[in-house]
Amino acid sequence: MKKLSLLALSLVFLLSACAPKFQQQNEVVQTNKKANEKAIIPEFKISDNYYRTILPFQPGETRGMVVSNLNTRYDINEFETGLMRIAQKKFDPNKYLFREGQEIKRKTVQLWLNRKYTKAQLATEKLSDSENIGLNPVDEKGDNSTPIYVSQILEHDYLIKGSNNTVSLGGVVIGLALNSTYYYQTVQYGPTYEKQISHSEVVSQGQKIASEVLQQLRNMKDLKDIPITIALFETQSKSSIVPGNFFAYSTIDSGSSTISGWQSVNEKYYLFPSADAQDAHRDDVTAFLNFKQDVEQYFPNFNGVIGKAFYEDDQLQNLNITIPIQFYGETEAIGFTQYVTGLVLKYFPKYISVSVSVTSVDGPEALIVRKTNQDEPFVYIYQQ
């Protein structure tokens, strides 16, 4: 079982003794919907890139649906965190508060994720005409081979403080997760087939679906005059070990029901090493391969260094490296971690953020984190 080192425990006690009493700085406000309902805004924020939330916590209407509807855990994480990055383009984290989506009801999202149905199919599905609001195309062939394009819809709400110490809904951000690979069965329990969907088709279908979603949102009482941002996310296949990415967004002003244009989002994840990364970012891959080679020379017959690189506007922002290895003593772990720390400083420039996770069959062994423009990395060695 992992134990914290004595140093770490000492730091915890020291911070506990010296930390300010944030609960005394928390702000109590009222929501507009219910004048008697109180909410708390925590004062403390761990980063300027994060939004503060209001308490008590309100779980989103579609809580859990992202996990069940997306192909990989990488897509799940990126779909949610990437949507917050999109939100920051319109809603300043220093002015707005975050709340999980409350406006679009779970049943509505479930109906949106359906296909459109024919009269006969509605009867089979036991749905009414008013529930025939699916955003995916009709399965005209009856064999389920027509692609389902949108696999998940995620809502984030952004609240703003007003007069009289109240908070109200200031904007909504909607993420549409779109399939790049469609998996289907022609008969129940039969073999699973897959169909690749081109990026151009993902784009055209995503924009079409976004317009339909906007019309539905404007029909909702509390969203008629609220700024809405809709962002399009292209998922990866089930076998991918890097996430998909957002590729476009549009912000619709208060009261408007028309998407006038789209802003491109130039974000992408690459696996290091890989042919795609080599073709797109040769110099960065070369630096990683030199790092990898030196790591593998430390122990004989070792070959297992992989990286996940995040690019924004074609510039490497973050590189997360995983090194799975088996140690046979604490001194081995310490020596290896020190060696790898030196390699991080040697091969990767300060303008990118680098993290290295050293793991074994027993769990995490060491963590090395060098944030952007830091001179020295944070290093922690887990103790058995």
PDB file of C-alpha atoms in Angstrom, residues 107-216:
ATOM      1  CA  LYS A 107     -35.243  13.194 -21.338  1.00  0.00           C
ATOM      2  CA  THR A 108     -34.834  15.882 -24.006  1.00  0.00           C
ATOM      3  CA  VAL A 109     -31.173  14.996 -24.600  1.00  0.00           C
ATOM      4  CA  GLN A 110     -32.079  11.315 -24.840  1.00  0.00           C
ATOM      5  CA  LEU A 111     -34.693  12.116 -27.497  1.00  0.00           C
ATOM      6  CA  TRP A 112     -32.255  14.362 -29.385  1.00  0.00           C
ATOM      7  CA  LEU A 113     -29.708  11.551 -29.560  1.00  0.00           C
ATOM      8  CA  ASN A 114     -32.256   9.264 -31.236  1.00  0.00           C
ATOM      9  CA  ARG A 115     -32.746   8.939 -34.962  1.00  0.00           C
ATOM     10  CA  LYS A 116     -35.680  10.544 -36.685  1.00  0.00           C
ATOM     11  CA  TYR A 117     -38.402   7.877 -36.974  1.00  0.00           C
ATOM     12  CA  THR A 118     -40.959   6.980 -39.602  1.00  0.00           C
ATOM     13  CA  LYS A 119     -44.577   6.477 -38.514  1.00  0.00           C
ATOM     14  CA  ALA A 120     -44.056   2.733 -38.341  1.00  0.00           C
ATOM     15  CA  GLN A 121     -40.829   3.113 -36.358  1.00  0.00           C
ATOM     16  CA  LEU A 122     -42.522   5.477 -33.908  1.00  0.00           C
ATOM     17  CA  ALA A 123     -45.091   2.799 -33.173  1.00  0.00           C
ATOM     18  CA  THR A 124     -42.366   0.204 -32.670  1.00  0.00           C
ATOM     19  CA  GLU A 125     -40.441   2.522 -30.348  1.00  0.00           C
ATOM     20  CA  LYS A 126     -43.666   3.465 -28.557  1.00  0.00           C
ATOM     21  CA  LEU A 127     -43.044   7.179 -29.028  1.00  0.00           C
ATOM     22  CA  SER A 128     -45.442  10.013 -29.849  1.00  0.00           C
ATOM     23  CA  ASP A 129     -45.082  12.480 -32.728  1.00  0.00           C
ATOM     24  CA  SER A 130     -44.002  15.176 -30.279  1.00  0.00           C
ATOM     25  CA  GLU A 131     -41.119  12.946 -29.173  1.00  0.00           C
ATOM     26  CA  ASN A 132     -39.862  12.474 -32.728  1.00  0.00           C
ATOM     27  CA  ILE A 133     -37.124  15.098 -32.310  1.00  0.00           C
ATOM     28  CA  GLY A 134     -34.064  12.948 -32.951  1.00  0.00           C
ATOM     29  CA  LEU A 135     -31.069  14.736 -34.489  1.00  0.00           C
ATOM     30  CA  ASN A 136     -29.720  11.669 -36.280  1.00  0.00           C
ATOM     31  CA  PRO A 137     -31.015  10.562 -39.713  1.00  0.00           C
ATOM     32  CA  VAL A 138     -33.755   8.010 -40.333  1.00  0.00           C
ATOM     33  CA  ASP A 139     -32.576   4.420 -40.729  1.00  0.00           C
ATOM     34  CA  GLU A 140     -34.198   4.074 -44.149  1.00  0.00           C
ATOM     35  CA  LYS A 141     -32.609   0.713 -45.030  1.00  0.00           C
ATOM     36  CA  GLY A 142     -33.719  -0.825 -41.766  1.00  0.00           C
ATOM     37  CA  ASP A 143     -30.312  -2.416 -41.147  1.00  0.00           C
ATOM     38  CA  ASN A 144     -28.877   0.321 -38.901  1.00  0.00           C
ATOM     39  CA  SER A 145     -26.134   1.082 -41.437  1.00  0.00           C
ATOM     40  CA  THR A 146     -27.022   4.773 -41.822  1.00  0.00           C
ATOM     41  CA  PRO A 147     -24.529   6.577 -39.553  1.00  0.00           C
ATOM     42  CA  ILE A 148     -25.438   8.109 -36.236  1.00  0.00           C
ATOM     43  CA  TYR A 149     -23.556  11.399 -36.275  1.00  0.00           C
ATOM     44  CA  VAL A 150     -24.099  12.998 -32.880  1.00  0.00           C
ATOM     45  CA  SER A 151     -23.351  10.677 -29.972  1.00  0.00           C
ATOM     46  CA  GLN A 152     -23.544  13.059 -27.027  1.00  0.00           C
ATOM     47  CA  ILE A 153     -24.689  16.560 -26.095  1.00  0.00           C
ATOM     48  CA  LEU A 154     -23.161  18.339 -23.113  1.00  0.00           C
ATOM     49  CA  GLU A 155     -24.395  21.554 -21.496  1.00  0.00           C
ATOM     50  CA  HIS A 156     -22.360  23.900 -19.310  1.00  0.00           C
ATOM     51  CA  ASP A 157     -24.008  26.891 -17.649  1.00  0.00           C
ATOM     52  CA  TYR A 158     -22.241  30.145 -16.795  1.00  0.00           C
ATOM     53  CA  LEU A 159     -23.706  32.379 -14.113  1.00  0.00           C
ATOM     54  CA  ILE A 160     -23.003  36.040 -13.490  1.00  0.00           C
ATOM     55  CA  LYS A 161     -23.424  38.182 -10.416  1.00  0.00           C
ATOM     56  CA  GLY A 162     -25.938  40.966 -10.611  1.00  0.00           C
ATOM     57  CA  SER A 163     -27.291  43.643  -8.331  1.00  0.00           C
ATOM     58  CA  ASN A 164     -28.697  42.944  -4.869  1.00  0.00           C
ATOM     59  CA  ASN A 165     -26.231  40.107  -4.375  1.00  0.00           C
ATOM     60  CA  THR A 166     -27.923  37.765  -6.835  1.00  0.00           C
ATOM     61  CA  VAL A 167     -26.633  35.454  -9.541  1.00  0.00           C
ATOM     62  CA  SER A 168     -28.386  34.612 -12.801  1.00  0.00           C
ATOM     63  CA  LEU A 169     -27.758  32.637 -15.950  1.00  0.00           C
ATOM     64  CA  GLY A 170     -25.374  34.624 -18.141  1.00  0.00           C
ATOM     65  CA  GLY A 171     -24.695  32.136 -20.897  1.00  0.00           C
ATOM     66  CA  VAL A 172     -24.826  28.509 -21.994  1.00  0.00           C
ATOM     67  CA  VAL A 173     -22.188  26.465 -23.801  1.00  0.00           C
ATOM     68  CA  ILE A 174     -23.257  23.342 -25.687  1.00  0.00           C
ATOM     69  CA  GLY A 175     -20.866  20.644 -26.863  1.00  0.00           C
ATOM     70  CA  LEU A 176     -21.859  18.279 -29.684  1.00  0.00           C
ATOM     71  CA  ALA A 177     -19.781  15.077 -29.822  1.00  0.00           C
ATOM     72  CA  LEU A 178     -19.691  13.786 -33.413  1.00  0.00           C
ATOM     73  CA  ASN A 179     -18.634  10.314 -34.501  1.00  0.00           C
ATOM     74  CA  SER A 180     -15.637   9.892 -36.790  1.00  0.00           C
ATOM     75  CA  THR A 181     -16.227   6.120 -36.689  1.00  0.00           C
ATOM     76  CA  TYR A 182     -19.723   4.642 -36.586  1.00  0.00           C
ATOM     77  CA  TYR A 183     -20.140   1.197 -35.002  1.00  0.00           C
ATOM     78  CA  TYR A 184     -23.281  -0.788 -35.703  1.00  0.00           C
ATOM     79  CA  GLN A 185     -24.910  -4.217 -35.815  1.00  0.00           C
ATOM     80  CA  THR A 186     -27.324  -5.230 -38.549  1.00  0.00           C
ATOM     81  CA  VAL A 187     -28.959  -7.775 -36.233  1.00  0.00           C
ATOM     82  CA  GLN A 188     -29.091  -7.922 -32.469  1.00  0.00           C
ATOM     83  CA  TYR A 189     -26.102  -9.803 -31.000  1.00  0.00           C
ATOM     84  CA  GLY A 190     -24.607 -10.091 -34.476  1.00  0.00           C
ATOM     85  CA  PRO A 191     -21.127  -8.971 -35.562  1.00  0.00           C
ATOM     86  CA  THR A 192     -20.190  -5.313 -35.090  1.00  0.00           C
ATOM     87  CA  TYR A 193     -19.294  -3.361 -38.214  1.00  0.00           C
ATOM     88  CA  GLU A 194     -17.620   0.000 -38.430  1.00  0.00           C
ATOM     89  CA  LYS A 195     -17.919   2.810 -40.933  1.00  0.00           C
ATOM     90  CA  GLN A 196     -15.448   5.686 -41.213  1.00  0.00           C
ATOM     91  CA  ILE A 197     -16.990   9.154 -41.486  1.00  0.00           C
ATOM     92  CA  SER A 198     -14.851  11.709 -43.310  1.00  0.00           C
ATOM     93  CA  HIS A 199     -13.950  14.939 -41.556  1.00  0.00           C
ATOM     94  CA  SER A 200     -15.805  16.964 -44.204  1.00  0.00           C
ATOM     95  CA  GLU A 201     -18.975  14.972 -43.504  1.00  0.00           C
ATOM     96  CA  VAL A 202     -18.489  15.402 -39.752  1.00  0.00           C
ATOM     97  CA  VAL A 203     -18.228  19.161 -40.299  1.00  0.00           C
ATOM     98  CA  SER A 204     -21.312  19.466 -42.529  1.00  0.00           C
ATOM     99  CA  GLN A 205     -23.466  17.226 -40.342  1.00  0.00           C
ATOM    100  CA  GLY A 206     -22.262  18.940 -37.170  1.00  0.00           C
ATOM    101  CA  GLN A 207     -23.164  22.385 -38.465  1.00  0.00           C
ATOM    102  CA  LYS A 208     -26.581  21.169 -39.597  1.00  0.00           C
ATOM    103  CA  ILE A 209     -27.298  19.549 -36.232  1.00  0.00           C
ATOM    104  CA  ALA A 210     -26.081  22.662 -34.384  1.00  0.00           C
ATOM    105  CA  SER A 211     -28.685  24.780 -36.197  1.00  0.00           C
ATOM    106  CA  GLU A 212     -31.435  22.361 -35.171  1.00  0.00           C
ATOM    107  CA  VAL A 213     -30.238  22.377 -31.563  1.00  0.00           C
ATOM    108  CA  LEU A 214     -30.206  26.181 -31.508  1.00  0.00           C
ATOM    109  CA  GLN A 215     -33.838  26.327 -32.669  1.00  0.00           C
ATOM    110  CA  GLN A 216     -34.824  23.907 -29.904  1.00  0.00           C
TER     111      GLN A 216
END
